[in-house]
Amino acid sequence: DTEVTQTPKHLVMGMTNKKSLKCEQHMGHRAMYWYKQKAKKPPELMFVYSYEKLSINESVPSRFSPECPNSSLLNLHLHALQPEDSALYLCASSQLVRDNEQFFGPGTRLTVL
Amino acid sequence: GENVEQHPSTLSVQEGDSAVIKCTYSDSASNYFPWYKQELGKGPQLIIDIRSNVGEKKDQRIAVTLNKTAKHFSLHITETQPEDSAVYFCAASITGNQFYFGTGTSLTVIP
């Protein structure tokens, strides 16, 4: 299984809502990532988890809260988002060895009204 | 931090022709350079990568070259096909898991 799955595919939420994005992989990868991608732009790294511990936070606003409950799952909790947070949110995973391919999921298309 | 520039931003080629996309990077410590293809509605997929101890790598119709002295690397696609139409991103990495992406090239292959 070389797949990263993400749910939901699409999400529309208001600025006062709380929602969560989910990501799952069963490749035994111990590094997992959240990226944000705006239209016609490259992915921007948000968070990196290594061995289920947060290792990189790219100065992301606290309205985004990541969680890694186990080695296969990665969540992104959303609260009090702004319309400019509307984007494609991509999850990726990789082996924890140097210079290794990151496998990306299909993403969650988020719209904040 | 690392800065990756990518050109051109759009590229149209006739089916069967070659396509070349170029990237430059700023940090000489970067040592891993993957190329990703992103089709509409999908996440990026790795198509080829190269490490700093290698100058060129080829996989069927796709090749990547790296010039460490000049700090640039290029993607070459030969005998292009309509299914090669997508957005291509180059990236550079220093640590191995923190990728700095180029701005992307939208490739259109005209049948």
Coordinates of N, CA, C and O in Angstrom, one line a residue, chain A residues 33 35 37 41-43 45 56 58 90 98-102 104-106, chain B residues 31-32 36 38 43-44 46 51 89 94-99 101-103:
Chain A
Y33 N 3.6 15.1 7.3 CA 3.7 16.5 7.0 C 2.3 17.1 6.6 O 1.5 16.4 6.0
Y35 N 0.9 20.4 4.4 CA 1.3 21.5 3.5 C 0.0 22.3 3.2 O -1.1 21.7 3.2
Q37 N -1.6 24.6 0.0 CA -1.3 25.0 -1.3 C -2.4 25.9 -1.9 O -3.6 25.5 -2.0
K41 N 0.1 27.9 -7.0 CA 1.3 28.1 -6.2 C 1.9 26.8 -5.7 O 1.2 25.8 -5.8
P42 N 3.1 26.8 -5.3 CA 3.7 25.5 -4.8 C 3.2 25.2 -3.4 O 2.7 26.1 -2.7
P43 N 3.3 24.0 -3.0 CA 2.9 23.6 -1.6 C 3.8 24.4 -0.6 O 5.1 24.5 -0.8
L45 N 5.1 24.3 3.3 CA 5.2 23.5 4.5 C 4.6 24.2 5.7 O 4.9 25.4 6.0
I56 N 8.8 20.4 13.3 CA 8.9 21.6 12.6 C 7.5 22.3 12.6 O 6.5 21.6 12.2
E58 N 6.3 25.8 10.9 CA 6.7 26.9 10.1 C 5.9 28.2 10.5 O 5.3 28.9 9.6
L90 N -2.6 19.6 1.9 CA -2.0 18.4 1.5 C -1.3 17.7 2.7 O -0.6 18.4 3.5
R98 N 17.5 10.2 5.3 CA 17.9 11.4 4.6 C 17.5 11.3 3.1 O 17.6 10.2 2.5
D99 N 17.0 12.4 2.5 CA 16.7 12.4 1.1 C 15.7 11.3 0.6 O 16.0 10.5 -0.2
N100 N 14.6 11.4 1.3 CA 13.6 10.3 0.9 C 12.4 10.9 0.3 O 11.9 12.0 0.7
E101 N 11.8 10.2 -0.6 CA 10.6 10.7 -1.3 C 9.5 10.9 -0.3 O 9.2 10.1 0.6
Q102 N 8.8 12.0 -0.5 CA 7.6 12.3 0.2 C 6.4 11.9 -0.6 O 6.3 12.3 -1.8
F104 N 2.5 12.1 -1.3 CA 1.5 13.1 -1.0 C 0.1 12.4 -1.2 O -0.1 11.6 -2.0
G105 N -0.8 12.9 -0.3 CA -2.2 12.5 -0.5 C -2.9 13.4 -1.5 O -2.3 14.4 -2.0
P106 N -4.2 13.2 -1.8 CA -4.9 14.0 -2.8 C -5.3 15.4 -2.3 O -5.7 16.3 -3.1
Chain B
N31 N 21.2 19.3 -1.0 CA 21.9 18.1 -1.6 C 20.9 17.1 -2.1 O 21.2 16.0 -2.5
Y32 N 19.6 17.5 -2.1 CA 18.6 16.5 -2.7 C 17.6 17.3 -3.5 O 17.1 18.4 -3.0
Y36 N 8.4 17.0 -8.9 CA 7.0 16.4 -8.7 C 6.1 16.9 -9.8 O 6.3 18.0 -10.3
Q38 N 2.1 17.4 -10.7 CA 0.8 17.5 -10.1 C -0.3 17.7 -11.1 O -0.3 18.7 -11.9
G43 N -2.7 15.2 -5.6 CA -1.5 15.7 -4.9 C -0.3 15.5 -5.8 O -0.3 14.8 -6.8
P44 N 0.8 16.2 -5.5 CA 2.0 16.0 -6.2 C 2.5 14.6 -6.2 O 2.4 13.9 -5.1
L46 N 6.1 12.2 -7.1 CA 7.5 12.2 -7.5 C 7.7 11.6 -8.8 O 7.1 10.5 -9.1
R51 N 20.5 13.3 -6.4 CA 21.3 13.7 -5.2 C 22.5 14.4 -5.6 O 23.0 14.3 -6.7
F89 N 6.8 20.7 -10.4 CA 7.5 21.5 -9.3 C 8.9 20.9 -9.1 O 9.0 19.7 -8.9
I94 N 17.9 20.6 2.2 CA 19.1 20.5 2.9 C 19.1 19.4 3.9 O 20.0 18.6 4.0
T95 N 18.0 19.3 4.6 CA 17.9 18.4 5.7 C 17.4 17.0 5.3 O 17.5 16.1 6.1
G96 N 16.8 17.0 4.2 CA 16.2 15.7 3.7 C 14.7 15.6 3.9 O 14.1 14.8 3.2
N97 N 14.1 16.3 4.8 CA 12.7 16.2 4.9 C 12.0 17.6 4.9 O 10.8 17.7 4.9
Q98 N 12.8 18.7 4.7 CA 12.2 20.0 4.6 C 12.5 20.4 3.1 O 13.6 20.8 2.8
F99 N 11.4 20.4 2.3 CA 11.5 20.7 0.9 C 11.2 22.2 0.6 O 10.2 22.7 1.2
F101 N 10.1 24.3 -2.5 CA 9.6 24.1 -3.8 C 9.8 25.3 -4.7 O 9.8 26.5 -4.2
G102 N 10.0 25.1 -6.0 CA 10.0 26.1 -7.0 C 8.5 26.6 -7.2 O 7.6 26.0 -6.7
T103 N 8.3 27.6 -8.0 CA 7.0 28.2 -8.3 C 6.1 27.4 -9.2 O 5.0 27.7 -9.4

